[in-house]
XYZ file of C-alpha atoms in Angstrom:
764
model
C 79.603 17.756 85.030
C 77.974 16.968 88.692
C 74.526 17.820 87.431
C 74.410 15.506 85.173
C 74.845 13.131 87.975
C 71.136 14.361 89.391
C 70.047 12.637 86.373
C 68.610 9.002 85.336
C 69.989 7.504 82.116
C 66.813 8.416 80.461
C 67.373 12.379 81.974
C 70.523 12.375 80.624
C 70.167 11.477 76.961
C 67.954 14.222 76.772
C 70.039 16.341 78.491
C 73.017 15.702 76.401
C 71.742 15.595 73.261
C 71.651 19.843 71.786
C 71.790 19.233 68.782
C 69.345 18.907 65.856
C 65.738 18.167 66.064
C 64.468 16.360 69.705
C 61.387 15.630 70.943
C 61.192 14.471 74.278
C 57.643 12.400 75.553
C 57.287 13.003 78.994
C 55.190 11.496 80.789
C 53.925 12.554 84.484
C 56.113 13.666 86.907
C 59.182 12.161 85.219
C 61.271 15.851 85.649
C 60.678 17.199 82.042
C 61.078 20.618 83.726
C 64.062 19.208 84.845
C 65.406 17.789 81.737
C 64.372 21.781 80.164
C 66.775 23.485 83.091
C 69.767 21.209 82.623
C 69.637 21.153 78.778
C 69.938 24.695 78.765
C 72.239 24.500 81.103
C 74.387 21.664 79.513
C 74.301 23.810 75.971
C 75.777 26.830 77.702
C 78.497 24.063 79.559
C 79.323 23.566 75.487
C 80.180 26.590 75.069
C 76.650 28.359 72.979
C 76.159 31.572 73.258
C 73.174 32.118 76.218
C 71.676 35.311 73.708
C 71.136 32.170 70.754
C 68.641 30.498 73.102
C 65.278 30.889 73.307
C 62.793 29.391 75.514
C 58.857 28.910 75.799
C 57.613 27.931 79.092
C 53.624 27.553 80.166
C 53.997 30.417 83.139
C 56.566 33.394 83.251
C 56.991 32.042 86.896
C 57.864 28.905 85.328
C 60.642 30.581 83.391
C 61.692 32.912 86.597
C 62.602 29.729 88.717
C 63.964 27.835 85.931
C 66.498 31.189 84.948
C 67.330 31.176 88.591
C 68.153 27.016 88.799
C 69.941 27.344 85.869
C 72.454 30.075 87.057
C 72.660 28.453 89.849
C 74.402 26.209 87.916
C 76.410 27.959 84.996
C 75.998 31.581 87.102
C 73.944 34.083 87.495
C 74.532 36.899 85.236
C 74.950 34.677 82.122
C 71.668 32.953 83.117
C 69.497 35.911 82.558
C 70.822 36.417 78.814
C 68.595 34.021 77.763
C 65.036 34.605 76.139
C 63.377 33.018 78.046
C 59.017 33.313 79.220
C 55.917 31.999 77.613
C 54.964 32.767 74.041
C 52.844 35.998 74.319
C 56.227 37.880 76.372
C 58.596 37.191 74.564
C 57.365 37.603 71.302
C 55.524 41.130 72.720
C 58.929 41.874 73.818
C 60.056 41.259 69.916
C 56.563 43.255 68.060
C 57.325 46.406 70.739
C 61.058 46.362 69.131
C 59.606 46.004 65.521
C 56.320 47.727 65.608
C 56.174 50.552 63.554
C 56.896 47.872 60.821
C 53.056 47.016 61.609
C 52.182 50.970 62.068
C 51.754 50.186 65.902
C 53.457 52.161 68.992
C 56.413 50.717 70.422
C 54.169 51.313 73.752
C 50.899 49.603 72.421
C 48.380 48.405 74.934
C 47.938 45.088 75.829
C 43.757 43.999 75.530
C 42.896 41.465 78.113
C 39.125 39.680 77.505
C 36.965 41.839 80.213
C 38.645 44.778 77.378
C 38.345 43.187 73.954
C 34.608 42.652 75.411
C 33.769 45.663 76.340
C 35.443 47.113 73.359
C 32.690 44.741 71.463
C 29.571 45.208 73.028
C 30.534 49.034 71.788
C 30.666 47.320 68.060
C 27.933 45.550 68.087
C 25.839 48.516 69.831
C 27.119 51.133 66.795
C 25.767 47.783 64.144
C 22.963 48.123 65.853
C 23.141 44.471 65.937
C 20.959 42.090 68.603
C 23.187 41.598 71.493
C 21.985 38.418 72.079
C 22.228 36.773 69.009
C 26.014 38.264 68.831
C 27.161 38.367 73.273
C 30.379 39.173 73.315
C 32.246 36.498 74.588
C 31.168 33.974 71.504
C 31.799 36.520 69.826
C 35.534 37.061 70.500
C 35.923 33.167 70.626
C 34.787 32.914 66.700
C 37.723 36.239 66.536
C 40.255 34.872 68.841
C 39.589 30.994 66.732
C 39.936 32.870 63.098
C 43.565 35.012 64.509
C 44.729 31.268 66.279
C 44.169 29.857 62.943
C 46.059 32.884 60.555
C 42.140 34.736 59.181
C 42.658 38.259 58.691
C 39.430 39.967 58.590
C 38.872 40.587 54.480
C 40.312 36.734 54.242
C 37.949 35.898 56.830
C 34.867 38.285 54.949
C 36.269 36.301 51.516
C 36.090 32.604 52.590
C 32.531 31.417 51.970
C 32.695 28.399 54.284
C 32.989 30.333 57.464
C 30.723 33.128 55.928
C 27.884 30.069 55.513
C 28.814 28.690 59.108
C 27.773 32.345 60.393
C 24.852 32.672 58.531
C 23.496 29.237 59.977
C 24.032 30.251 63.511
C 22.118 32.932 62.997
C 25.706 35.453 62.935
C 25.539 37.265 59.144
C 27.186 40.480 60.269
C 30.741 38.199 62.298
C 32.994 39.105 59.330
C 31.652 43.103 59.645
C 32.210 42.848 63.324
C 35.787 41.556 63.289
C 36.699 43.959 60.509
C 35.292 46.903 63.217
C 37.358 45.400 65.841
C 40.359 45.300 64.550
C 40.139 48.728 62.850
C 39.172 50.044 66.462
C 41.869 48.337 68.885
C 44.365 49.341 65.943
C 43.750 52.496 65.932
C 43.467 52.835 69.390
C 47.665 51.334 69.426
C 46.352 47.920 71.671
C 46.949 43.995 70.675
C 44.594 41.476 72.307
C 46.697 38.382 73.773
C 45.997 36.532 70.269
C 46.927 39.468 67.861
C 51.053 38.962 69.647
C 50.505 35.741 68.215
C 48.734 37.152 65.250
C 50.690 40.396 64.055
C 54.036 37.971 64.366
C 52.738 35.923 62.180
C 52.337 39.047 60.458
C 55.660 40.823 60.915
C 57.897 37.894 60.144
C 55.088 36.716 56.688
C 56.079 40.233 54.964
C 59.234 41.587 56.715
C 61.900 39.109 56.062
C 64.532 40.749 56.936
C 63.141 40.415 60.569
C 62.656 36.701 60.165
C 66.059 36.603 58.933
C 67.372 38.338 61.657
C 65.661 36.097 64.749
C 66.658 33.106 62.895
C 70.178 33.952 63.447
C 69.841 35.509 66.769
C 67.663 32.374 68.187
C 69.633 29.018 66.208
C 68.975 27.267 69.735
C 65.111 27.029 70.335
C 63.714 25.002 73.393
C 59.643 24.717 73.503
C 58.247 23.329 76.899
C 54.779 21.682 76.644
C 54.653 21.401 72.845
C 50.890 19.728 72.763
C 49.496 22.540 73.501
C 49.961 25.018 70.945
C 48.010 26.043 68.584
C 48.527 26.815 64.910
C 50.095 30.177 65.103
C 52.194 29.084 67.561
C 53.357 26.109 65.405
C 54.300 28.365 62.658
C 56.256 30.826 64.778
C 58.704 28.168 65.821
C 58.585 26.386 62.531
C 60.348 29.646 60.564
C 62.634 30.486 63.681
C 64.230 26.959 63.161
C 64.182 26.456 60.000
C 67.785 27.782 59.328
C 69.865 25.580 62.241
C 66.752 23.617 63.454
C 68.270 23.013 66.718
C 64.633 22.962 68.079
C 63.467 20.590 71.366
C 60.548 19.991 72.023
C 58.873 18.651 75.506
C 55.284 17.399 76.140
C 53.274 14.756 76.431
C 50.400 13.565 74.099
C 48.597 11.962 76.778
C 48.570 15.615 78.807
C 47.047 17.309 75.478
C 43.465 19.240 76.677
C 43.633 21.619 75.370
C 41.797 21.998 72.338
C 38.902 24.874 73.038
C 41.788 27.011 73.367
C 42.689 26.126 69.807
C 46.192 23.818 71.414
C 46.483 21.193 68.303
C 47.319 17.819 69.066
C 49.018 16.714 65.205
C 51.796 19.555 66.947
C 53.106 17.032 68.634
C 51.875 13.840 66.997
C 52.962 14.609 63.463
C 57.346 16.129 64.860
C 58.360 13.322 62.739
C 57.118 14.913 59.897
C 58.276 18.198 59.687
C 61.992 17.136 60.745
C 62.658 13.698 59.654
C 65.783 12.802 61.256
C 64.850 13.539 64.788
C 65.908 11.534 67.819
C 63.157 10.867 70.215
C 63.651 11.077 73.923
C 61.025 9.061 76.344
C 61.486 9.627 80.331
C 58.770 7.401 80.850
C 59.709 6.749 85.239
C 57.506 8.668 87.222
C 59.124 10.499 90.471
C 55.367 11.404 91.646
C 53.016 9.092 92.225
C 52.501 6.136 93.765
C 51.875 2.746 91.691
C 48.507 2.168 92.341
C 48.029 5.750 91.081
C 50.725 5.585 87.822
C 48.948 2.127 86.820
C 45.619 2.941 87.006
C 46.116 6.163 84.907
C 47.997 3.852 82.607
C 45.046 1.920 82.005
C 42.737 4.756 80.920
C 44.779 6.644 78.998
C 45.618 3.292 77.035
C 42.247 3.296 75.846
C 43.469 6.286 73.338
C 43.925 5.926 69.979
C 45.721 8.828 68.639
C 49.172 8.160 71.302
C 53.067 8.329 70.677
C 52.885 4.804 72.470
C 54.768 4.927 76.078
C 55.490 2.896 79.403
C 55.056 5.156 82.217
C 55.935 3.379 85.826
C 57.093 4.195 88.900
C 59.993 2.881 91.940
C 56.999 4.270 94.639
C 55.432 1.919 96.775
C 52.355 0.808 95.459
C 50.435 2.926 97.834
C 46.949 2.811 98.971
C 44.152 2.157 95.859
C 41.624 4.486 94.365
C 39.263 5.209 96.725
C 35.376 5.528 94.426
C 32.631 7.208 97.053
C 28.774 7.523 95.244
C 26.723 9.374 97.569
C 23.021 10.452 96.798
C 22.820 13.478 96.226
C 25.747 16.595 95.251
C 25.403 18.403 98.359
C 25.968 15.163 99.906
C 29.038 14.611 98.058
C 30.349 17.761 99.324
C 29.809 16.581 102.731
C 31.536 14.103 102.981
C 34.496 14.822 100.284
C 35.014 17.988 103.513
C 33.833 15.083 105.670
C 36.997 13.502 104.957
C 39.433 16.394 103.912
C 38.479 17.843 108.041
C 39.393 14.159 108.877
C 42.524 12.989 107.606
C 43.648 16.363 108.476
C 42.962 16.328 112.264
C 44.074 12.538 112.247
C 46.908 12.637 110.249
C 48.388 16.474 111.224
C 48.245 17.049 107.875
C 47.479 20.622 106.156
C 44.755 22.156 104.271
C 47.318 23.168 101.361
C 47.631 18.864 101.350
C 43.859 18.301 99.731
C 43.248 19.768 96.571
C 39.387 19.270 94.739
C 39.799 18.993 91.077
C 36.600 19.377 88.853
C 35.005 19.293 85.590
C 33.332 22.762 85.580
C 33.488 25.242 88.129
C 29.664 25.084 89.040
C 30.832 22.825 90.497
C 32.483 23.997 93.436
C 28.700 25.244 95.314
C 28.245 22.106 96.925
C 32.846 22.094 98.201
C 32.439 25.723 99.164
C 29.021 25.631 101.961
C 30.441 22.145 103.157
C 34.764 23.852 103.562
C 32.605 26.934 104.690
C 30.557 24.969 108.067
C 33.718 22.913 109.006
C 35.354 26.100 109.556
C 37.851 25.036 107.141
C 39.828 27.599 104.756
C 39.595 27.533 101.169
C 40.982 28.664 97.756
C 39.436 28.488 94.152
C 41.775 29.169 91.812
C 40.839 30.603 87.977
C 37.770 32.791 90.284
C 38.484 37.026 89.634
C 42.248 37.893 90.159
C 43.223 40.733 91.543
C 44.426 42.738 88.685
C 40.919 42.244 87.158
C 38.888 44.108 90.762
C 37.040 46.957 89.488
C 38.953 49.838 91.483
C 42.456 48.226 90.382
C 41.578 48.123 86.848
C 40.424 51.999 87.322
C 43.667 52.772 87.930
C 45.536 50.414 85.974
C 43.422 52.571 82.971
C 45.044 55.527 84.142
C 48.661 53.660 84.178
C 47.770 52.673 80.276
C 46.142 56.088 79.409
C 49.482 57.574 80.572
C 51.800 54.862 78.828
C 49.011 54.532 75.354
C 46.964 58.202 74.848
C 44.685 56.631 72.158
C 44.238 53.002 74.252
C 40.210 53.647 73.803
C 39.034 50.736 76.939
C 41.163 52.643 79.438
C 40.059 56.404 78.196
C 36.397 55.058 78.331
C 37.123 53.691 81.909
C 38.537 56.377 83.583
C 37.100 59.950 81.834
C 34.462 60.071 84.183
C 35.699 58.691 86.938
C 36.203 60.040 89.196
C 32.704 60.877 88.271
C 34.366 65.415 86.986
C 30.661 65.810 84.909
C 31.437 64.031 81.535
C 28.262 62.109 80.366
C 27.574 59.233 79.145
C 26.191 60.781 75.767
C 29.193 63.142 74.965
C 31.274 60.737 75.259
C 29.327 58.851 73.126
C 29.585 61.519 70.223
C 33.590 61.585 70.749
C 33.577 57.306 69.848
C 31.250 58.244 67.098
C 33.224 61.435 66.037
C 36.057 59.054 66.190
C 34.637 56.588 63.642
C 33.479 58.918 61.440
C 37.399 60.857 60.923
C 39.073 57.025 61.488
C 41.079 57.993 64.119
C 41.219 56.966 68.369
C 38.523 59.366 70.936
C 41.859 60.762 72.098
C 42.705 62.357 68.874
C 39.287 64.487 68.877
C 38.686 64.913 72.091
C 42.994 66.567 72.529
C 42.263 68.811 69.657
C 38.072 69.366 69.325
C 38.957 72.185 66.059
C 40.403 69.706 64.266
C 37.188 67.134 65.090
C 34.260 69.219 65.493
C 31.438 66.782 67.738
C 28.270 67.471 68.899
C 29.239 68.782 72.668
C 27.947 71.542 74.861
C 30.731 74.155 75.988
C 31.112 72.777 79.527
C 31.980 69.771 78.195
C 34.992 69.843 76.240
C 36.220 72.488 79.191
C 36.172 69.325 82.029
C 37.560 66.962 79.048
C 40.157 69.185 78.462
C 41.260 69.293 81.957
C 40.916 66.129 81.792
C 43.159 65.662 79.187
C 45.988 68.293 80.176
C 45.789 65.614 83.471
C 46.476 62.779 81.467
C 49.466 64.571 79.562
C 51.205 66.041 82.767
C 51.415 62.291 84.322
C 52.548 61.356 80.373
C 55.453 64.026 80.782
C 56.900 62.746 84.148
C 56.580 59.029 82.730
C 60.528 59.070 81.517
C 61.591 61.171 85.453
C 60.003 59.431 87.884
C 60.250 55.488 88.585
C 57.360 53.413 88.540
C 56.344 54.062 92.754
C 56.529 57.542 92.474
C 54.651 58.429 89.298
C 51.919 55.470 90.426
C 51.709 57.259 93.154
C 51.909 60.293 91.762
C 48.446 58.948 89.615
C 46.798 58.187 92.295
C 46.203 61.165 94.186
C 45.877 63.177 91.147
C 43.469 61.500 89.352
C 41.172 61.621 92.304
C 41.587 57.842 92.895
C 42.800 57.877 96.424
C 40.350 60.003 97.370
C 37.584 58.701 96.405
C 38.067 55.135 97.890
C 39.278 57.169 101.738
C 38.223 55.381 104.282
C 35.614 58.128 106.603
C 32.823 57.280 109.028
C 29.753 56.710 106.331
C 32.412 54.303 104.278
C 31.239 50.761 104.432
C 33.285 47.774 104.940
C 33.972 47.029 101.623
C 35.403 50.309 100.331
C 37.860 49.839 102.966
C 38.889 46.629 101.000
C 38.667 48.960 97.870
C 41.246 51.173 99.495
C 43.236 48.420 100.737
C 43.689 46.978 97.229
C 45.061 49.614 96.140
C 47.371 50.119 98.021
C 48.525 46.849 97.454
C 48.526 47.484 94.010
C 50.983 50.381 94.616
C 53.206 48.461 97.309
C 53.386 45.835 94.353
C 54.754 48.183 91.844
C 57.232 49.798 95.072
C 58.614 46.352 95.406
C 58.732 46.033 91.586
C 60.832 48.993 90.965
C 63.676 47.812 94.562
C 63.858 44.481 92.272
C 65.015 45.541 89.547
C 68.464 45.663 88.389
C 71.064 48.332 87.647
C 70.739 49.132 83.942
C 66.881 47.547 83.590
C 63.948 50.236 83.091
C 62.087 50.852 86.757
C 59.259 52.716 84.435
C 55.813 52.034 85.062
C 54.843 51.682 81.119
C 57.594 48.075 82.263
C 55.879 46.858 85.177
C 52.216 47.240 82.592
C 53.782 45.239 80.470
C 54.013 42.068 83.451
C 50.600 43.459 84.962
C 49.798 42.527 80.885
C 50.884 39.323 80.636
C 50.594 37.217 83.900
C 49.070 34.361 83.476
C 47.007 32.685 86.520
C 49.185 30.118 87.496
C 51.630 33.344 88.086
C 49.613 35.342 90.252
C 48.439 34.996 93.857
C 52.045 34.192 95.301
C 52.895 35.342 98.943
C 49.807 34.645 100.767
C 48.786 32.183 102.755
C 48.893 29.263 101.673
C 47.256 26.832 103.914
C 44.093 26.296 102.758
C 42.116 23.579 100.368
C 42.624 24.449 96.673
C 39.965 24.251 94.607
C 40.321 24.560 90.767
C 39.261 22.823 86.715
C 41.106 19.959 86.146
C 42.220 22.479 83.404
C 43.673 24.277 85.431
C 45.456 21.910 87.288
C 47.781 20.864 84.621
C 51.398 20.295 85.510
C 50.892 20.968 89.788
C 50.995 18.107 92.301
C 49.094 17.468 95.326
C 49.298 14.723 98.360
C 45.748 14.344 98.359
C 43.195 14.372 95.318
C 40.014 14.401 95.273
C 38.172 14.026 92.096
C 34.640 15.212 91.876
C 31.512 14.707 89.603
C 32.663 11.233 88.222
C 29.181 11.065 86.208
C 28.195 10.537 82.152
C 27.528 13.339 80.911
C 29.238 15.946 83.691
C 32.278 13.945 83.322
C 33.086 13.351 79.784
C 31.458 16.217 79.181
C 27.749 15.601 77.332
C 29.197 18.154 74.545
C 32.765 15.581 73.846
C 30.471 13.006 73.255
C 30.122 13.030 69.473
C 33.570 11.752 67.947
C 36.146 9.887 69.227
C 38.738 12.773 69.463
C 36.384 14.132 71.021
C 36.032 11.799 73.709
C 39.646 10.942 73.741
C 41.055 14.464 74.835
C 38.294 13.826 77.613
C 40.119 10.856 78.554
C 43.252 13.232 78.625
C 41.864 15.088 80.680
C 40.824 12.359 83.021
C 44.755 11.477 83.273
C 45.509 14.105 84.248
C 43.291 15.143 86.960
C 44.152 11.587 88.193
C 47.972 12.252 88.031
C 47.719 14.938 89.988
C 48.195 12.598 93.352
C 50.687 11.652 94.864
C 49.946 9.427 97.732
C 45.867 8.613 97.314
C 43.745 9.807 94.774
C 39.740 9.695 95.718
C 37.175 9.438 92.794
C 33.613 11.106 93.887
C 29.766 10.849 91.709
C 25.995 11.426 93.490
C 23.800 9.092 91.715
C 21.476 12.751 91.253
C 22.321 16.763 91.275
C 20.380 19.547 90.701
C 20.831 20.849 87.271
C 18.848 23.772 86.221
C 16.288 23.219 89.019
C 15.257 19.726 87.968
C 16.584 17.125 89.588
C 18.012 14.821 87.445
C 19.587 10.850 87.658
C 23.504 10.432 87.032
C 24.796 7.366 86.223
C 28.922 6.754 87.107
C 31.932 8.030 84.445
C 32.780 5.037 82.247
C 35.688 6.319 83.349
C 35.628 4.876 86.609
C 34.734 1.475 84.568
C 38.002 2.144 82.568
C 40.781 1.413 85.431
C 41.454 -2.063 86.812
C 39.525 -3.232 89.866
C 42.913 -4.384 90.923
C 43.776 -0.619 91.779
C 40.086 0.550 92.908
C 38.635 0.250 96.412
C 34.332 1.087 96.656
C 32.924 3.042 99.395
C 29.747 2.085 100.905
C 27.200 5.106 100.245
C 27.109 7.371 102.917
C 24.431 8.679 105.717
C 24.192 12.015 105.699
C 28.169 13.631 104.984
C 29.295 11.402 107.659
C 31.756 8.907 107.121
C 31.480 5.674 105.524
C 28.547 2.995 106.689
C 30.860 -0.072 106.912
C 34.286 0.450 105.115
C 35.395 -0.338 101.987
C 32.866 -3.314 99.538
C 34.771 -5.819 97.832
C 31.829 -5.760 95.664
C 32.576 -4.016 92.368
C 29.061 -4.567 90.421
C 26.769 -2.303 92.961
C 28.888 0.459 92.284
C 29.651 0.951 88.513
C 27.434 0.793 85.967
C 25.155 -0.445 88.209
C 22.974 2.288 89.217
C 19.764 0.810 87.322
C 19.663 -2.043 89.489
C 17.674 -2.251 92.356
C 19.463 -0.304 95.266
C 20.685 -3.073 98.149
C 19.107 -3.447 101.425
C 21.420 -0.659 103.038
C 21.518 1.723 100.357
C 17.295 1.440 100.424
C 17.255 1.745 104.611
C 18.678 5.610 104.159
C 16.829 8.449 104.437
C 16.517 11.540 102.527
C 18.082 14.800 103.490
C 15.809 17.065 105.214
C 15.001 20.444 104.146
C 16.747 23.077 105.345
C 14.054 25.564 106.608
C 15.294 29.653 107.990
C 14.460 27.617 111.988
C 16.473 26.741 114.538
C 18.691 23.796 113.519
C 19.207 21.016 115.899
C 22.247 20.822 117.613
C 22.718 24.843 117.648
C 20.692 26.614 120.483
C 22.237 29.848 120.241
C 19.627 30.713 116.969
C 16.649 31.875 115.776
C 14.135 32.750 113.696
C 12.773 36.195 113.124
C 10.692 37.483 110.580
C 11.327 40.711 108.671
C 10.046 43.116 110.455
C 11.385 41.998 114.340
C 15.172 42.562 111.605
C 17.485 45.217 112.539
C 20.255 46.817 111.403
C 23.883 45.662 113.513
C 21.645 41.804 114.090
C 24.731 38.958 113.796
C 22.994 36.366 111.287
C 23.808 33.045 109.663
C 23.342 32.298 105.817
C 23.402 28.697 104.550
C 25.481 30.359 101.866
C 27.558 33.192 102.667
C 28.305 32.111 106.971
C 27.592 34.411 109.639
C 27.334 38.748 109.040
C 26.046 41.393 109.990
C 22.761 43.544 108.733
C 24.496 46.312 107.909
C 20.522 48.540 106.478
C 17.504 47.577 105.470
C 14.612 48.705 103.215
C 11.801 47.744 101.584
C 8.201 46.870 103.488
C 6.075 43.521 104.376
C 7.129 40.687 101.893
C 9.934 42.701 100.038
C 12.165 43.417 102.623
C 15.555 43.744 101.573
C 18.484 43.670 103.845
C 22.419 43.812 103.419
C 24.803 42.085 105.086
C 28.570 42.081 105.539
C 29.973 38.401 105.411
C 33.696 38.328 106.111
C 34.901 36.478 103.574
C 32.436 37.426 100.596
C 31.375 41.206 100.982
C 28.282 43.067 101.283
C 25.460 41.127 99.661
C 21.766 42.213 99.506
C 19.024 39.887 100.121
C 15.577 39.264 99.795
C 14.537 38.402 103.456
C 11.372 35.767 102.530
C 14.037 33.663 100.182
C 17.303 34.159 102.071
C 16.651 31.543 105.095
C 18.587 33.544 107.527
C 18.813 32.563 110.950
C 19.782 35.541 114.142
C 22.759 34.159 115.942
C 21.886 35.907 119.984
């Protein structure tokens, strides 16, 4: 058991205690993944059958890495017998195996957020409701909250308090929408992500034999990130662990930051109530960060009242103090931070992927993107449009989905006339109306017009019938062809490859779309080649993997030498040598929306704690004294969280000139910078000149740029845009003041801009 020697005493004790209810409170950077991994390996070394172990992780990527690490200790073959993955991936497989109990096909589709919003948009239109009062995103959030609290559409409609809330919010028809949404999903043989938990609870509630089976199968249950579980997840785990109570939960109440997704911190705080004889282990040694960072974070989180007491410490060196930078504007903040990254990377010989810029909201990224582009610093924004959400990828995936599950309404709606085959929107809308009238799926209607009469002309019916025949032919090959062979056949036969194939009339965007489809097919080829003997290589199996990808599972294998930009919520579980935490202003962070109660403020403080503890070597805080919001310049005050850090761990820097380096390095007086924005500016600050307004004419320091009027600009000219960088004019249209240019930017694709507002600079 040499692997136990790799652990400190607290970690070792948590690993060796494999029976009974156990809670491991793991401070930031304390090695909780290692403890989980070694604990499972130790269980197997003690003779526990891996088939009896279920481990629920935060991402599928984490599950794969843990399985590999366990395999290196006990043997890879046995490690693969552990049931390990996210809540959604593990329970989706249980649902597929028992789908008939709930009236679903085993190959049910999993709707992503985009699918759900599209369906809700259709329902809102069908019910003749105001789409401004019933915005699909808000409606979906309301339905998601209901499901996470295990409230069915019927119970929702009968709950007087809920109905009263909806009326107050001027959405009195929410119950009707929820019921319609549930019925349409059921008829389509589809579940959304929330259903994967909601339906699992229904399955275990209504079928005691199923619950008993899995209670006996999963005698040992481990849950990572327990502080982030919602009520539905909590109840599933509690039911499964009820017989043997060999349950181990790992987490940190100080990092509970997902209440907006339904996470309930009380699940971890009340673990001792559910299991009075539990054993508690605390992992308090931080291996990640310097002492200054650890102590600063400790001082802030100590202000929270609702928490499990622990003392995080480190043997690492003191490190640099946390820098605090004040800038005059949000644009200047972007320039200052970017200049620091540039100087530090060049001066210290660092890679760009050593740096991360973290912010409270996605909209803050703009000023940093512009500044990074101007210095040609590569960057990547996480949480943006993923590969699998691009139109051309969604189109082809919809064909795959429809092949596997003919009743998938959203997939059918997306591809029935793509590529165009003469089936109009009106015809398909009549199909939807008929399907709703007969209580069946749209596929049922289009595959049997004799049984389900619909008002469509003969020509449209014939075209639809050809489409149905094509999809059925794909389905006939699903069990005989592997995922790649069938995917390539569908891409060709559907006409998508021909539609996207490049020729002289296609622009750069079309080329990229075609290449994206090629990349998808390459990924499917790799999937089929990576499957072990005996594992399914079917297209439906690949689709299951895609449907359950999380943000952290995507974007592997590409060039990683770039500055990382993301919201703090997205950064959880990650670490970076150098972190810039920006926008530290009242009403921005903490958010103005989170100042109504102590509970909300404490979650914001936990979010700040998470941000600071992502840093390994240096942490820099920045804020602006003014920023634009909705076109108005507002005055900002520094965040209270800066003031909550002991000044021993901080270094305040003088204001900067025009986004460059600081005028005089650090200063030792705190009062001029924190809580002192309403005081007169000091002499040095008062002498700063305001930023010059950007113009479309030649800029100083660049002799190769010139200003051209709309009438002089020509197709083929190379230009530079303030936001999108350098590009080439590919099209001009319009007259006079309304001239528009289509410009291809290598980083952003084609953009159409109105010349009188674009402020373009023509490059000779």
